[in-house]
Short mmCIF file of C-alpha atoms in Angstrom, two decimals:
data_model
loop_
_atom_site.label_atom_id
_atom_site.label_comp_id
_atom_site.label_asym_id
_atom_site.label_seq_id
_atom_site.Cartn_x
_atom_site.Cartn_y
_atom_site.Cartn_z
CA MET A 1008 99.94 139.54 70.58
CA ALA A 1009 102.70 139.00 68.03
CA TYR A 1010 105.29 141.73 67.70
CA ARG A 1011 107.37 142.81 64.76
CA ASN A 1012 109.81 140.23 63.47
CA GLU A 1013 109.09 137.68 66.17
CA ALA A 1014 111.33 134.64 66.78
CA SER A 1015 109.73 131.25 66.19
CA TRP A 1016 110.12 127.92 67.96
CA GLY A 1017 109.86 124.33 66.87
CA LYS A 1018 110.35 120.78 68.06
CA ARG A 1019 112.23 117.93 66.41
CA ASN A 1020 109.56 115.37 65.49
CA LEU A 1021 110.36 112.43 63.20
CA ASP A 1022 106.67 111.93 62.42
CA LYS A 1023 106.30 115.37 60.83
CA VAL A 1024 107.27 116.66 57.39
CA ASN A 1025 110.96 117.58 57.46
CA HIS A 1026 110.99 116.26 61.04
CA TRP A 1027 109.96 119.67 62.36
CA GLN A 1028 106.89 120.67 64.35
CA ARG A 1029 106.19 124.34 64.97
CA LEU A 1030 105.61 125.25 68.61
CA ASN A 1031 103.38 127.85 70.18
CA LEU A 1032 104.97 128.58 73.55
CA ASP A 1033 101.58 129.70 74.85
CA LYS A 1034 100.32 126.15 74.46
CA TYR A 1035 103.50 124.10 74.83
CA VAL A 1036 103.47 122.09 78.06
CA PRO A 1037 106.34 119.58 77.99
CA ASP A 1038 105.67 116.21 79.58
CA LYS A 1039 109.33 115.13 79.56
CA PRO A 1040 112.78 116.69 79.93
CA VAL A 1041 113.61 119.33 77.31
CA ILE A 1042 116.83 120.24 75.52
CA VAL A 1043 116.67 123.83 74.29
CA CYS A 1044 118.91 124.28 71.22
CA ILE A 1045 119.88 127.80 70.18
CA GLY A 1046 122.30 128.17 67.27
CA GLY A 1047 124.49 130.85 65.75
CA ASN A 1048 123.25 134.07 64.17
CA GLY A 1049 122.71 132.26 60.85
CA THR A 1050 119.84 130.26 62.36
CA VAL A 1051 117.19 132.29 60.58
CA VAL A 1052 115.23 129.48 58.88
CA GLU A 1053 113.57 126.38 60.29
CA ASN A 1054 115.92 124.05 58.43
CA SER A 1055 118.90 125.52 60.29
CA ALA A 1056 117.22 125.30 63.68
CA ASN A 1057 116.19 121.74 62.93
CA GLY A 1058 119.78 120.93 62.00
CA VAL A 1059 121.03 121.97 65.44
CA CYS A 1060 118.35 119.79 67.04
CA LYS A 1061 119.35 116.84 64.85
CA PHE A 1062 122.97 117.35 65.90
CA VAL A 1063 121.90 116.92 69.53
CA GLU A 1064 119.63 114.01 68.64
CA ASN A 1065 122.61 112.07 67.33
CA TYR A 1066 124.59 112.84 70.48
CA LEU A 1067 121.85 111.37 72.64
CA GLN A 1068 122.39 107.97 71.08
CA LEU A 1069 124.97 107.69 73.86
CA LEU A 1070 122.17 107.75 76.43
CA PHE A 1071 119.51 105.84 74.52
CA LYS A 1072 119.65 102.84 72.21
CA GLN A 1073 121.95 103.58 69.30
CA GLY A 1074 120.36 103.52 65.87
CA ALA A 1075 116.82 103.90 67.23
CA MET A 1076 116.05 107.58 66.80
CA ASN A 1077 112.44 107.42 67.93
CA LYS A 1078 113.69 106.07 71.25
CA VAL A 1079 115.10 109.51 72.02
CA TYR A 1080 111.70 111.17 71.69
CA ASP A 1081 110.05 108.66 73.97
CA TYR A 1082 112.01 110.35 76.74
CA VAL A 1083 112.94 113.92 75.75
CA ASP A 1084 111.84 116.86 73.67
CA ILE A 1085 114.46 118.67 71.60
CA ILE A 1086 113.30 122.17 70.73
CA GLY A 1087 114.96 124.94 68.75
CA ALA A 1088 114.65 128.60 67.88
CA VAL A 1089 114.62 130.54 64.61
CA TYR A 1090 115.96 134.06 65.01
CA PRO A 1091 114.15 137.05 63.61
CA THR A 1092 116.33 138.95 61.14
CA THR A 1093 117.12 142.66 61.12
CA ASP A 1094 118.84 144.59 58.33
CA ASN A 1095 120.79 141.54 57.16
CA PRO A 1096 118.40 138.73 56.12
CA ALA A 1097 121.17 136.15 56.62
CA LYS A 1098 121.73 137.01 60.29
CA GLY A 1099 119.44 137.20 63.27
CA LYS A 1100 119.21 137.61 67.02
CA PHE A 1101 116.59 137.63 69.74
CA GLU A 1102 114.85 140.91 70.45
CA LYS A 1103 114.05 141.79 74.06
CA GLU A 1104 110.49 140.62 73.43
CA ASP A 1105 111.80 137.18 72.40
CA ILE A 1106 113.77 136.91 75.63
CA ASP A 1107 110.80 137.95 77.76
CA ASN A 1108 108.49 135.67 75.82
CA PHE A 1109 110.61 132.58 76.49
CA VAL A 1110 111.08 133.49 80.15
CA ASP A 1111 107.38 134.06 80.79
CA LYS A 1112 105.85 131.35 78.63
CA PHE A 1113 108.36 128.57 79.16
CA LEU A 1114 110.59 129.00 82.22
CA ILE A 1115 108.19 130.75 84.60
CA LYS A 1116 105.34 128.50 83.49
CA MET A 1117 107.38 125.49 84.64
CA LEU A 1118 107.33 126.87 88.19
CA GLN A 1119 103.55 127.33 88.34
CA ASP A 1120 100.67 124.97 89.06
CA GLU A 1121 97.41 124.76 87.14
CA ASN A 1122 96.17 127.87 88.98
CA ASP A 1123 99.29 129.86 88.03
CA GLU A 1124 100.48 129.73 91.64
CA LEU A 1125 104.16 129.11 92.38
CA VAL A 1126 104.96 125.57 93.42
CA PRO A 1127 107.20 124.92 96.48
CA LEU A 1128 110.92 125.52 95.96
CA ASN A 1129 111.85 121.82 95.99
CA GLU A 1130 109.25 121.10 93.31
CA ALA A 1131 110.39 124.11 91.30
CA CYS A 1132 113.95 122.73 91.35
CA ARG A 1133 112.71 119.29 90.30
CA ARG A 1134 110.94 120.77 87.30
CA LEU A 1135 113.62 123.23 86.24
CA SER A 1136 116.33 120.55 86.41
CA GLN A 1137 114.62 118.96 83.42
CA VAL A 1138 115.83 121.81 81.18
CA THR A 1139 119.21 121.54 79.45
CA PHE A 1140 120.57 124.12 77.00
CA PHE A 1141 122.75 123.39 73.99
CA THR A 1142 124.15 126.42 72.21
CA PHE A 1143 126.49 127.40 69.41
CA CYS A 1144 128.21 130.77 68.99
CA ARG A 1145 125.60 133.54 69.44
CA GLY A 1146 123.27 131.00 71.01
CA HIS A 1147 125.18 131.15 74.29
CA LEU A 1148 124.90 134.93 74.41
CA GLU A 1149 121.13 134.60 74.00
CA VAL A 1150 120.87 131.97 76.75
CA ASP A 1151 122.88 134.20 79.03
CA LYS A 1152 120.39 137.00 78.36
CA ILE A 1153 117.47 134.63 78.93
CA MET A 1154 118.77 133.37 82.25
CA ARG A 1155 119.65 136.87 83.51
CA ALA A 1156 116.10 138.00 82.65
CA PHE A 1157 114.76 134.87 84.34
CA TYR A 1158 116.74 135.66 87.48
CA LYS A 1159 115.27 139.16 87.65
CA GLU A 1160 111.76 137.79 87.14
CA LEU A 1161 112.27 135.27 89.95
CA LYS A 1162 113.01 138.15 92.31
CA VAL A 1163 109.87 139.97 91.11
CA LEU A 1164 107.87 136.84 91.89
CA GLY A 1165 109.09 136.94 95.47
CA TYR A 1166 111.93 134.45 95.59
CA SER A 1167 114.78 135.41 97.90
CA ARG A 1168 118.24 135.87 96.42
CA GLU A 1169 119.33 132.58 97.95
CA GLU A 1170 116.31 130.80 96.44
CA CYS A 1171 117.07 132.35 93.05
CA ASP A 1172 120.62 131.00 93.23
CA ILE A 1173 119.34 127.53 94.11
CA LEU A 1174 116.98 127.54 91.12
CA MET A 1175 119.64 128.75 88.68
CA GLN A 1176 121.93 125.97 89.84
CA THR A 1177 119.53 123.25 88.69
CA THR A 1178 119.96 123.99 84.96
CA PHE A 1179 122.96 123.26 82.74
CA GLU A 1180 124.34 124.45 79.42
CA VAL A 1181 126.76 122.99 76.89
CA SER A 1182 128.14 125.56 74.46
CA PHE A 1183 130.48 125.23 71.47
CA ALA A 1184 132.34 128.34 70.28
CA PRO A 1185 130.50 130.70 72.65
CA LEU A 1186 130.60 134.41 71.89
CA THR A 1187 131.22 135.05 75.58
CA PHE A 1188 132.12 132.99 78.63
CA SER A 1189 129.77 135.05 80.79
CA SER A 1190 127.19 132.76 82.37
CA VAL A 1191 124.85 132.74 85.35
CA ILE A 1192 124.25 128.97 85.27
CA PRO A 1193 126.64 125.98 85.40
CA ALA A 1194 128.14 125.39 81.96
CA LEU A 1195 130.52 123.42 79.79
CA PHE A 1196 132.31 125.60 77.24
CA VAL A 1197 134.05 124.06 74.22
CA ASP A 1198 136.51 125.98 72.08
CA THR A 1199 139.03 125.34 69.31
CA LYS A 1200 142.07 127.47 68.61
CA GLN A 1201 141.35 127.12 64.89
CA ASP A 1202 138.12 129.10 65.18
CA GLU A 1203 138.90 132.04 62.91
CA MET A 1204 135.77 133.95 63.90
CA LEU A 1205 136.32 133.87 67.64
CA ASN A 1206 139.49 132.15 68.82
CA SER A 1207 137.90 133.05 72.13
CA ALA A 1208 139.71 130.76 74.55
CA TRP A 1209 143.00 132.44 73.75
CA LYS A 1210 141.78 136.03 73.44
CA ASN A 1211 138.66 136.42 75.61
CA ASN A 1212 139.39 138.14 78.91
CA GLU A 1213 136.15 137.15 80.66
CA THR A 1214 137.45 133.80 81.87
CA ASN A 1215 140.03 133.22 84.56
CA VAL A 1216 141.22 130.06 82.82
CA ARG A 1217 144.27 130.75 80.68
CA LEU A 1218 146.15 128.45 78.32
CA ASP A 1219 149.44 129.09 76.61
CA ASP A 1220 149.67 128.86 72.85
CA GLY A 1221 151.70 125.68 73.13
CA LEU A 1222 148.70 123.40 73.57
CA ASN A 1223 148.82 120.52 71.10
CA GLY A 1224 145.84 118.28 71.67
CA VAL A 1225 142.92 118.60 74.07
CA ALA A 1226 142.83 120.23 77.51
CA VAL A 1227 140.04 120.08 80.08
CA LYS A 1228 140.12 122.88 82.65
CA TYR A 1229 137.98 123.73 85.66
CA GLU A 1230 137.10 127.34 86.37
CA LYS A 1231 135.92 128.02 89.90
CA TYR A 1232 134.00 131.24 90.09
CA GLY A 1233 132.85 130.32 93.60
CA ASP A 1234 129.41 129.08 94.57
CA PRO A 1235 127.69 131.89 96.52
CA LEU A 1236 125.73 129.29 98.49
CA LEU A 1237 128.87 127.57 99.73
CA SER A 1238 130.39 130.87 100.77
CA GLY A 1239 127.23 131.76 102.64
CA VAL A 1240 126.85 135.04 100.76
CA ALA A 1241 123.75 135.54 98.61
CA THR A 1242 124.49 137.41 95.40
CA SER A 1243 122.33 139.52 93.13
CA GLU A 1244 123.13 137.22 90.20
CA ALA A 1245 124.15 133.61 90.59
CA ILE A 1246 127.51 132.74 89.09
CA PHE A 1247 128.69 129.16 89.14
CA ASP A 1248 131.72 127.12 88.22
CA ALA A 1249 132.34 126.08 84.62
CA ILE A 1250 134.26 123.43 82.73
CA HIS A 1251 136.28 124.39 79.64
CA ILE A 1252 137.36 122.02 76.88
CA TYR A 1253 140.06 123.41 74.59
CA SER A 1254 141.33 121.89 71.35
CA SER A 1255 144.41 122.97 69.43
CA LYS A 1256 142.91 121.58 66.21
CA LEU A 1257 139.76 119.44 65.94
CA ARG A 1258 140.72 118.15 62.49
CA ASN A 1259 144.23 116.93 63.23
CA ASN A 1260 145.46 116.83 59.63
CA ILE A 1261 143.40 119.57 57.98
CA GLN A 1262 144.05 123.30 57.87
CA GLY A 1263 141.03 125.57 57.95
CA ASP A 1264 138.46 127.39 60.02
CA GLU A 1265 136.79 125.23 62.67
CA HIS A 1266 133.84 127.49 63.50
CA SER A 1267 131.38 124.75 62.54
CA LEU A 1268 129.20 122.30 64.44
CA ALA A 1269 129.56 119.82 61.59
CA ILE A 1270 133.14 119.03 62.59
CA LEU A 1271 131.86 117.64 65.89
CA GLY A 1272 128.98 115.73 64.33
CA ARG A 1273 128.18 112.07 64.92
CA ASP A 1274 125.89 109.92 62.78
CA GLY A 1275 122.84 107.92 63.82
CA SER A 1276 125.04 104.95 64.71
CA TRP A 1277 127.16 107.26 66.83
CA ASN A 1278 130.22 107.24 64.60
CA ALA A 1279 132.38 110.37 64.58
CA LYS A 1280 132.62 112.14 61.23
CA TYR A 1281 136.19 113.39 61.59
CA GLU A 1282 139.61 112.82 63.15
CA PRO A 1283 140.44 111.60 66.69
CA ASN A 1284 140.59 115.09 68.20
CA ALA A 1285 137.06 115.90 67.03
CA ASP A 1286 135.96 112.41 68.04
CA CYS A 1287 137.31 112.91 71.56
CA VAL A 1288 135.76 116.35 72.02
CA SER A 1289 132.40 115.28 70.64
CA GLN A 1290 132.32 112.29 73.01
CA MET A 1291 132.89 114.62 75.95
CA ILE A 1292 130.11 116.96 74.79
CA ALA A 1293 127.73 114.03 74.35
CA TRP A 1294 128.62 112.70 77.79
CA ALA A 1295 127.97 116.04 79.50
CA LEU A 1296 124.64 116.48 77.68
CA SER A 1297 123.60 112.95 78.52
CA ARG A 1298 124.49 113.42 82.19
CA SER A 1299 122.24 116.48 82.38
CA VAL A 1300 119.38 114.82 80.49
CA ASP A 1301 119.71 111.69 82.64
CA ASN A 1302 119.33 113.85 85.74
CA GLY A 1303 116.23 115.36 84.16
CA LEU A 1304 114.84 111.87 83.63
CA ASP A 1305 115.55 111.03 87.27
CA ASN A 1306 113.67 114.13 88.37
CA LYS A 1307 110.81 113.36 86.01
CA LYS A 1308 110.30 110.04 87.78
CA SER A 1309 111.03 111.28 91.30
CA LYS A 1310 108.68 113.06 93.68
CA LYS A 1311 111.68 114.74 95.30
CA PHE A 1312 114.35 116.92 93.74
CA VAL A 1313 117.47 114.99 92.68
CA PRO A 1314 120.46 117.38 92.36
CA LYS A 1315 122.84 117.10 89.42
CA MET A 1316 126.23 115.54 90.00
CA PRO A 1317 128.88 118.06 91.11
CA LEU A 1318 130.78 119.66 88.25
CA GLU A 1319 134.04 118.38 89.75
CA GLU A 1320 132.80 114.80 89.25
CA LEU A 1321 131.68 115.55 85.70
CA MET A 1322 135.11 117.04 85.04
CA ALA A 1323 136.76 113.80 86.21
CA GLU A 1324 134.54 111.77 83.87
CA LEU A 1325 135.41 114.01 80.93
CA GLU A 1326 139.10 113.58 81.74
CA GLY A 1327 138.52 109.83 81.65
CA ILE A 1328 137.12 110.09 78.13
CA LYS A 1329 140.09 112.17 77.03
CA ASN A 1330 142.47 109.61 78.51
CA ASP A 1331 140.97 106.94 76.24
CA PHE A 1332 142.86 108.72 73.46
CA SER A 1333 146.64 108.84 73.35
CA ALA A 1334 148.45 112.18 73.27
CA GLU A 1335 149.66 111.29 69.77
CA GLN A 1336 146.08 110.71 68.54
CA LEU A 1337 145.06 114.18 69.72
CA MET A 1338 148.07 116.05 68.35
CA SER A 1339 147.70 118.60 65.58
CA ARG A 1340 149.52 117.73 62.38
CA GLU A 1341 150.35 120.08 59.53
#
């Protein structure tokens, strides 16, 4: 039954009008890896949700043949959410019912067979690893709520705490300008000091990673929360390591607020839209997304669970991308 002011979901589909296909989560059974895109609080119309999905579509040209958009959808689904609005029609957020709806009808359903019975843990990991999240601003807060609700539901279903931690570890999120660094799944957080709305990397106290205000360029930092599995201690909520990318100024030569996905955009031929700093950061985001999706493709083909590469190795690859740019190219200029 629909509830008041319900969120809606859709899928990027180049064969549909406006390249958008509405989804009914009750009937949606993905047959390929899925990227779940959840935008900022202004994502209250389908056009905005579709725009976030298109942003990711262009990034995936790194993984698939550049310039051939339909190639992407031969291998992955890119889905997005439209927030319900409250008192302000220009802003939205998920209600608790939206969170529960996505957990029950998408995430939990992935762990069940045709008789609604739970599949073995290894198979559950193989399936869940095919889900990658991409978020912007409020979107990360909503994914954090989703995954915390998912964790609680896993325990209700009878998974041990250790098994819950293993399942949470199979997913991955990339987030630009997150409202919070709190996360119960492995994540890549991207932040710019010129974000006038948040400026979160320099002011948010939830992360142990600290940078001084003297950064001029791009920094990649590793935050080790500690894997509860490695320590041998099962926790009530899984918390994993994270990678942080910080930029002093994405648009090297331009003053102004950088709380915008558009600055990190790439076109269908995979050309960056703005200066070297934004180019560098967007390449790293695309690489991390592609690594997660590629692992999902491996698990789609495999009968056994294929774990994602360790975050430490991903961190080294991101550093390699950054090192393709000189320090001078990445410097902020007034």
